[in-house]
Amino acid sequence: MAVSQRLELRQSQSLVMTPQLQQAIKLLQLSNIELAEYVQRELEQNPLLDRDDGTGNAERQERETGDLHAAAEASSGNDSNSPDSLELGNAETLPDSNQTPLDTDFDSYYDSSPDNQWNEDSTAFSSWGPGGNTRFDDESFSLENRLEETVTLSAHLREQLVMEIDDPTKRIIGLHLIDHLDESGYMKADLGELAEQLGCQIELIESVLQTLQTFDPSGICARDLAECLAIQLREKNRLDPVIQALLDNLDLLAKRDLAGLRKVCHVDDEDITDMIAEIRALNPRPAASFDTGDVESVIPEVIVRPDRAGGWHVELNTDALPKVLINNHYYNNVSQLARTKEEKTYISEQIQSANWLVKALHQRATTVMKVASEIVRQQEKFLQKGVQSLRPLTLKDIAEVIEMHESTVSRVTSNKYMVTPRGTYEMKYFFTSSIGGDDGNNHSSEAVRDRIKNLIDQEDSKKILSDDALVTRLKQEGIDIARRTVAKYREALGISSSVQRRREKSLSL
């Protein structure tokens, strides 16, 4: 067969993901908080967009035409020679770790730290409070302002570090150790790797760690739970060999195996009860009081409330959604003043972007309403009676009714919340798997989970329900479920086994 070249003309259909289509898909899965941030960025970049709050139009009409020329010049790519973050972060520009030896770079490292509290060249505090640069004679110093500041765990420990340790080498080791604490205050760094990284002996790091473990709060910088409890007991002068044996066998305590604890500690029932009570009075998370992480606000996107006809009224929470409009008056003015090709191109791009954003926001709101309304229709019994009436529901069930793809429904229900008379729920909550029933009806896995929890909460302390007993109870109620599924749901709820529950309730621990 001869090999030859020839030209052919073919027609085919394909889906092209334009940048605007990709952004429209992205808008669907944004929460209302993320959406507000996105719209705010667009308002800052696009001079033809206004926030629909009744106050922006007049201000835009007063805009001078000089802004247009400045924007067009900025869009012409004058900053093309500026390096981006990727170029600045390559191996050639980053400093070599060998260039900053441990014993010579401490002064620059520590003095540049925002949390440093002590200037070794002075006899007074150079700052007051964590991360501050305020002197006592500073006019900005006031007790009211300082009381409002939140002290972080890192700043609290660094303040103690500079007061307790004078040696610069030990201080920088202490700073590295503090930076490796987790949210509970435990030391999770491998000391051997840290010693290799800093170029020092591991014995020196262990010595600094022991000093840090004497800091407030008690139990900080421990490497595990047993060491954390031991530090607190040592400060109370209660760490004797007997209670140390108990700390070495915390796994038996977790299982409520009192017989095993009595055996390893060589004590009677009264002593073991007293020691357990003392252990329970300690703090297993020393850094809990310094938990200053920001709590994300949950702002519902959909509001559901009963109407007078006995049904349900579904509406968008318009107060939480950004509203924008196109300033046509300003657009007409600047389009007539455009002279150069760059200015005309810039105006054309901005009006297209503005039109697309308005349409995309409207389409997003319409899609969210369609999905939310169908969820409410499908889960009406849940709204009336509670979680026991939650019915099995999948993304496909919603997608088929509203004639959209499952992926679209998935994006719409991600990171979005619905406030109902039963409480505020993420829209994903209403989608649960199905568990068969003896009566031919399917049951929601979430409803079965809630039923298992209620049965265990109501069980008699003298008659603890095993997983097999729970299976029997559920089958009597028409729920056909396997024992391993019951065990999986029980563990997901954080409920211990029947053996452990029996020990807990019989011993009142």
Coordinates of C-alpha atoms in Angstrom, one line a residue, residues 65-333:
T65 CA -11.6 60.9 31.8
G66 CA -8.1 60.7 33.0
D67 CA -8.9 57.4 34.7
L68 CA -9.7 55.9 31.4
H69 CA -6.3 56.7 29.9
A70 CA -4.5 55.4 33.0
A71 CA -6.5 52.1 32.9
A72 CA -5.7 51.7 29.2
E73 CA -2.0 52.2 29.7
A74 CA -2.1 49.7 32.6
S75 CA -3.7 47.1 30.4
S76 CA -1.2 47.6 27.6
G77 CA 1.4 45.4 29.3
N78 CA 3.9 48.0 30.5
D79 CA 4.9 45.8 33.4
S80 CA 5.9 42.8 31.3
N81 CA 9.4 42.9 32.5
S82 CA 8.5 42.5 36.2
P83 CA 9.3 39.0 37.5
D84 CA 6.5 36.9 38.8
S85 CA 6.5 34.9 42.0
L86 CA 7.6 31.8 40.2
E87 CA 10.7 33.5 38.8
L88 CA 11.6 35.0 42.2
G89 CA 11.2 31.6 43.9
N90 CA 13.7 29.6 41.9
A91 CA 16.8 27.9 43.3
E92 CA 19.2 30.6 41.8
T93 CA 17.6 33.4 43.7
L94 CA 16.9 31.7 47.0
P95 CA 19.7 31.9 49.6
D96 CA 21.7 28.8 50.4
S97 CA 21.1 27.4 53.9
N98 CA 24.8 27.1 54.4
Q99 CA 25.2 30.9 54.1
T100 CA 23.4 31.5 57.5
P101 CA 25.3 29.5 60.2
L102 CA 23.4 29.0 63.4
D103 CA 25.9 30.8 65.6
T104 CA 26.3 34.0 63.5
D105 CA 22.8 34.7 62.1
F106 CA 20.8 34.7 65.4
D107 CA 20.9 38.5 65.9
S108 CA 19.5 39.3 62.5
Y109 CA 17.0 36.5 62.7
Y110 CA 15.7 37.3 66.2
D111 CA 15.8 41.1 66.0
S112 CA 13.8 41.0 62.8
S113 CA 11.1 38.8 64.3
P114 CA 7.9 40.7 64.9
D115 CA 7.4 38.9 68.2
N116 CA 10.8 39.7 69.8
Q117 CA 10.4 41.2 73.2
W118 CA 13.9 42.1 74.4
N119 CA 16.7 44.2 72.9
E120 CA 20.0 43.0 74.3
D121 CA 21.7 46.3 73.5
S122 CA 19.2 48.1 75.8
T123 CA 18.1 47.7 79.4
A124 CA 14.4 48.1 78.7
F125 CA 11.8 46.4 76.8
S126 CA 11.7 47.4 73.1
S127 CA 8.1 46.3 72.7
W128 CA 5.2 45.6 74.9
G129 CA 2.9 42.7 74.1
P130 CA 3.2 40.2 71.4
G131 CA 4.4 41.5 68.1
G132 CA 4.3 45.1 69.2
N133 CA 6.7 48.0 68.7
T134 CA 5.2 50.3 71.3
R135 CA 7.3 51.8 74.1
F136 CA 6.0 53.0 77.4
D137 CA 6.4 56.7 76.3
D138 CA 4.7 56.1 72.9
E139 CA 1.7 58.2 72.4
S140 CA -0.2 55.3 70.8
F141 CA 0.2 53.3 74.0
S142 CA -3.1 52.9 75.9
L143 CA -4.4 50.3 78.2
E144 CA -7.7 50.0 76.3
N145 CA -5.9 49.3 73.0
R146 CA -3.6 46.7 74.6
L147 CA -6.4 44.8 76.3
E148 CA -8.1 44.3 72.9
E149 CA -5.2 42.4 71.5
T150 CA -5.3 38.6 71.3
V151 CA -2.2 36.9 72.6
T152 CA -1.2 34.0 70.5
L153 CA 0.5 30.8 71.9
S154 CA 3.6 31.5 69.9
A155 CA 4.0 35.1 71.2
H156 CA 3.3 33.9 74.8
L157 CA 6.0 31.3 74.6
R158 CA 8.5 33.6 72.9
E159 CA 8.1 36.1 75.7
Q160 CA 9.0 33.5 78.2
L161 CA 11.8 32.2 76.0
V162 CA 13.7 35.5 76.0
M163 CA 13.3 35.9 79.7
E164 CA 14.5 32.4 80.6
I165 CA 17.3 31.7 78.0
D166 CA 20.2 34.1 77.5
D167 CA 22.3 32.0 75.1
P168 CA 21.6 33.1 71.5
T169 CA 22.1 29.6 70.1
K170 CA 19.6 28.1 72.5
R171 CA 17.1 30.9 71.8
I172 CA 17.0 30.2 68.1
I173 CA 16.6 26.5 68.8
G174 CA 13.7 27.4 71.1
L175 CA 12.2 29.6 68.3
H176 CA 12.3 26.6 65.9
L177 CA 10.7 24.3 68.5
I178 CA 7.9 26.7 69.2
D179 CA 7.2 27.0 65.4
H180 CA 6.8 23.2 65.3
L181 CA 3.9 23.0 67.9
D182 CA 0.6 21.8 66.8
E183 CA -2.8 23.4 67.6
S184 CA -3.0 21.4 70.9
G185 CA 0.5 22.5 72.0
Y186 CA 2.3 19.2 71.3
M187 CA 5.8 18.9 69.8
K188 CA 5.4 17.1 66.5
A189 CA 8.9 17.7 65.1
D190 CA 11.5 15.0 64.8
L191 CA 14.3 16.2 67.0
G192 CA 16.9 14.2 65.0
E193 CA 15.9 15.9 61.8
L194 CA 15.7 19.3 63.5
A195 CA 19.3 18.8 64.8
E196 CA 20.5 17.9 61.4
Q197 CA 18.8 20.9 59.9
L198 CA 20.2 23.3 62.5
G199 CA 23.6 21.7 62.5
C200 CA 23.8 21.1 66.3
Q201 CA 23.8 18.1 68.7
I202 CA 20.5 16.5 69.5
E203 CA 21.4 16.7 73.2
L204 CA 21.3 20.5 72.9
I205 CA 17.8 20.4 71.4
E206 CA 16.5 18.1 74.1
S207 CA 17.9 20.4 76.7
V208 CA 16.1 23.4 75.2
L209 CA 12.9 21.3 74.9
Q210 CA 13.1 20.5 78.6
T211 CA 13.3 24.2 79.4
L212 CA 10.3 24.9 77.1
Q213 CA 8.3 22.2 79.0
T214 CA 8.6 24.3 82.1
F215 CA 6.8 27.2 80.5
D216 CA 3.2 28.3 80.9
P217 CA 0.7 26.7 80.1
S218 CA 1.5 23.6 82.0
G219 CA 2.1 20.6 79.8
I220 CA 3.2 22.6 76.8
C221 CA 5.8 21.2 74.3
A222 CA 5.1 17.5 75.3
R223 CA 5.7 14.9 72.7
D224 CA 2.7 12.8 73.5
L225 CA -0.2 12.7 75.9
A226 CA 1.6 10.7 78.6
E227 CA 4.4 13.2 78.7
C228 CA 1.9 16.1 78.8
L229 CA 0.2 14.6 81.8
A230 CA 3.5 13.8 83.5
I231 CA 4.7 17.4 83.2
Q232 CA 1.5 18.7 84.9
L233 CA 1.8 16.1 87.7
R234 CA 5.5 16.9 88.2
E235 CA 4.6 20.5 88.7
K236 CA 2.1 19.4 91.4
N237 CA 4.7 17.1 93.0
R238 CA 2.5 14.1 92.3
L239 CA 4.5 12.2 89.8
D240 CA 5.4 9.1 91.8
P241 CA 6.3 5.6 90.4
V242 CA 2.7 4.4 90.8
I243 CA 1.0 7.1 88.8
Q244 CA 3.9 6.9 86.3
A245 CA 2.9 3.3 85.7
L246 CA -0.6 4.4 85.1
L247 CA 0.7 7.0 82.5
D248 CA 2.7 4.2 80.8
N249 CA -0.6 2.2 80.3
L250 CA -3.0 4.9 79.1
D251 CA -4.3 2.4 76.6
L252 CA -5.8 0.3 79.4
L253 CA -7.4 3.5 80.8
A254 CA -8.9 4.3 77.5
K255 CA -10.4 0.8 77.4
R256 CA -11.6 1.2 81.0
D257 CA -9.7 -2.0 81.9
L258 CA -9.5 -1.3 85.7
A259 CA -8.4 -4.8 86.4
G260 CA -5.4 -4.5 84.2
L261 CA -4.5 -1.1 85.7
R262 CA -4.7 -2.5 89.2
K263 CA -2.4 -5.2 88.2
V264 CA 0.3 -3.0 86.6
C265 CA 0.1 -0.3 89.3
H266 CA -0.2 -2.8 92.2
V267 CA -2.9 -0.8 94.0
D268 CA -6.5 -1.5 95.1
D269 CA -9.8 -0.2 93.8
E270 CA -9.9 3.0 95.9
D271 CA -6.4 4.0 94.9
I272 CA -7.0 3.4 91.2
T273 CA -10.2 5.4 91.3
D274 CA -8.4 8.4 93.0
M275 CA -5.6 8.3 90.4
I276 CA -8.0 8.2 87.5
A277 CA -9.9 11.2 89.0
E278 CA -6.6 13.1 89.3
I279 CA -5.7 12.3 85.7
R280 CA -9.1 13.5 84.5
A281 CA -8.6 16.8 86.2
L282 CA -5.5 17.5 84.0
N283 CA -5.5 19.3 80.7
P284 CA -4.8 17.1 77.7
R285 CA -4.7 20.1 75.4
P286 CA -2.5 22.8 76.9
A287 CA -2.9 25.2 74.0
A288 CA -6.7 25.1 74.0
S289 CA -7.0 28.4 75.7
F290 CA -4.9 30.0 73.0
D291 CA -7.1 28.8 70.2
T292 CA -7.4 32.0 68.2
G293 CA -8.3 30.6 64.8
D294 CA -10.9 32.5 63.0
V295 CA -14.3 30.9 63.0
E296 CA -15.8 31.0 59.6
S297 CA -19.2 32.6 59.5
V298 CA -22.0 30.5 58.1
I299 CA -24.3 32.8 56.1
P300 CA -27.3 30.9 54.6
E301 CA -27.8 31.3 50.9
V302 CA -31.4 30.0 50.9
I303 CA -34.2 30.7 53.4
V304 CA -37.0 28.2 53.8
R305 CA -40.1 29.0 55.9
P306 CA -43.7 27.7 56.0
D307 CA -46.3 29.6 54.1
R308 CA -50.0 30.2 54.9
A309 CA -51.1 27.5 52.5
G310 CA -49.4 24.8 54.4
G311 CA -46.4 24.5 52.0
W312 CA -43.0 25.9 52.0
H313 CA -41.7 29.3 50.8
V314 CA -38.1 29.2 49.3
E315 CA -36.2 32.3 48.6
L316 CA -32.6 33.5 48.2
N317 CA -31.0 35.4 51.0
T318 CA -30.6 38.6 48.9
D319 CA -28.9 40.4 51.7
A320 CA -25.9 38.0 51.6
L321 CA -25.6 38.0 47.8
P322 CA -23.7 40.8 45.9
K323 CA -25.6 42.8 43.4
V324 CA -23.9 44.7 40.5
L325 CA -25.1 46.7 37.5
I326 CA -23.5 48.3 34.5
N327 CA -23.1 52.1 34.5
N328 CA -24.3 52.8 31.0
H329 CA -24.2 56.5 31.5
Y330 CA -20.5 56.4 32.2
Y331 CA -20.0 53.9 29.4
N332 CA -21.6 56.2 26.9
N333 CA -19.4 59.1 28.0

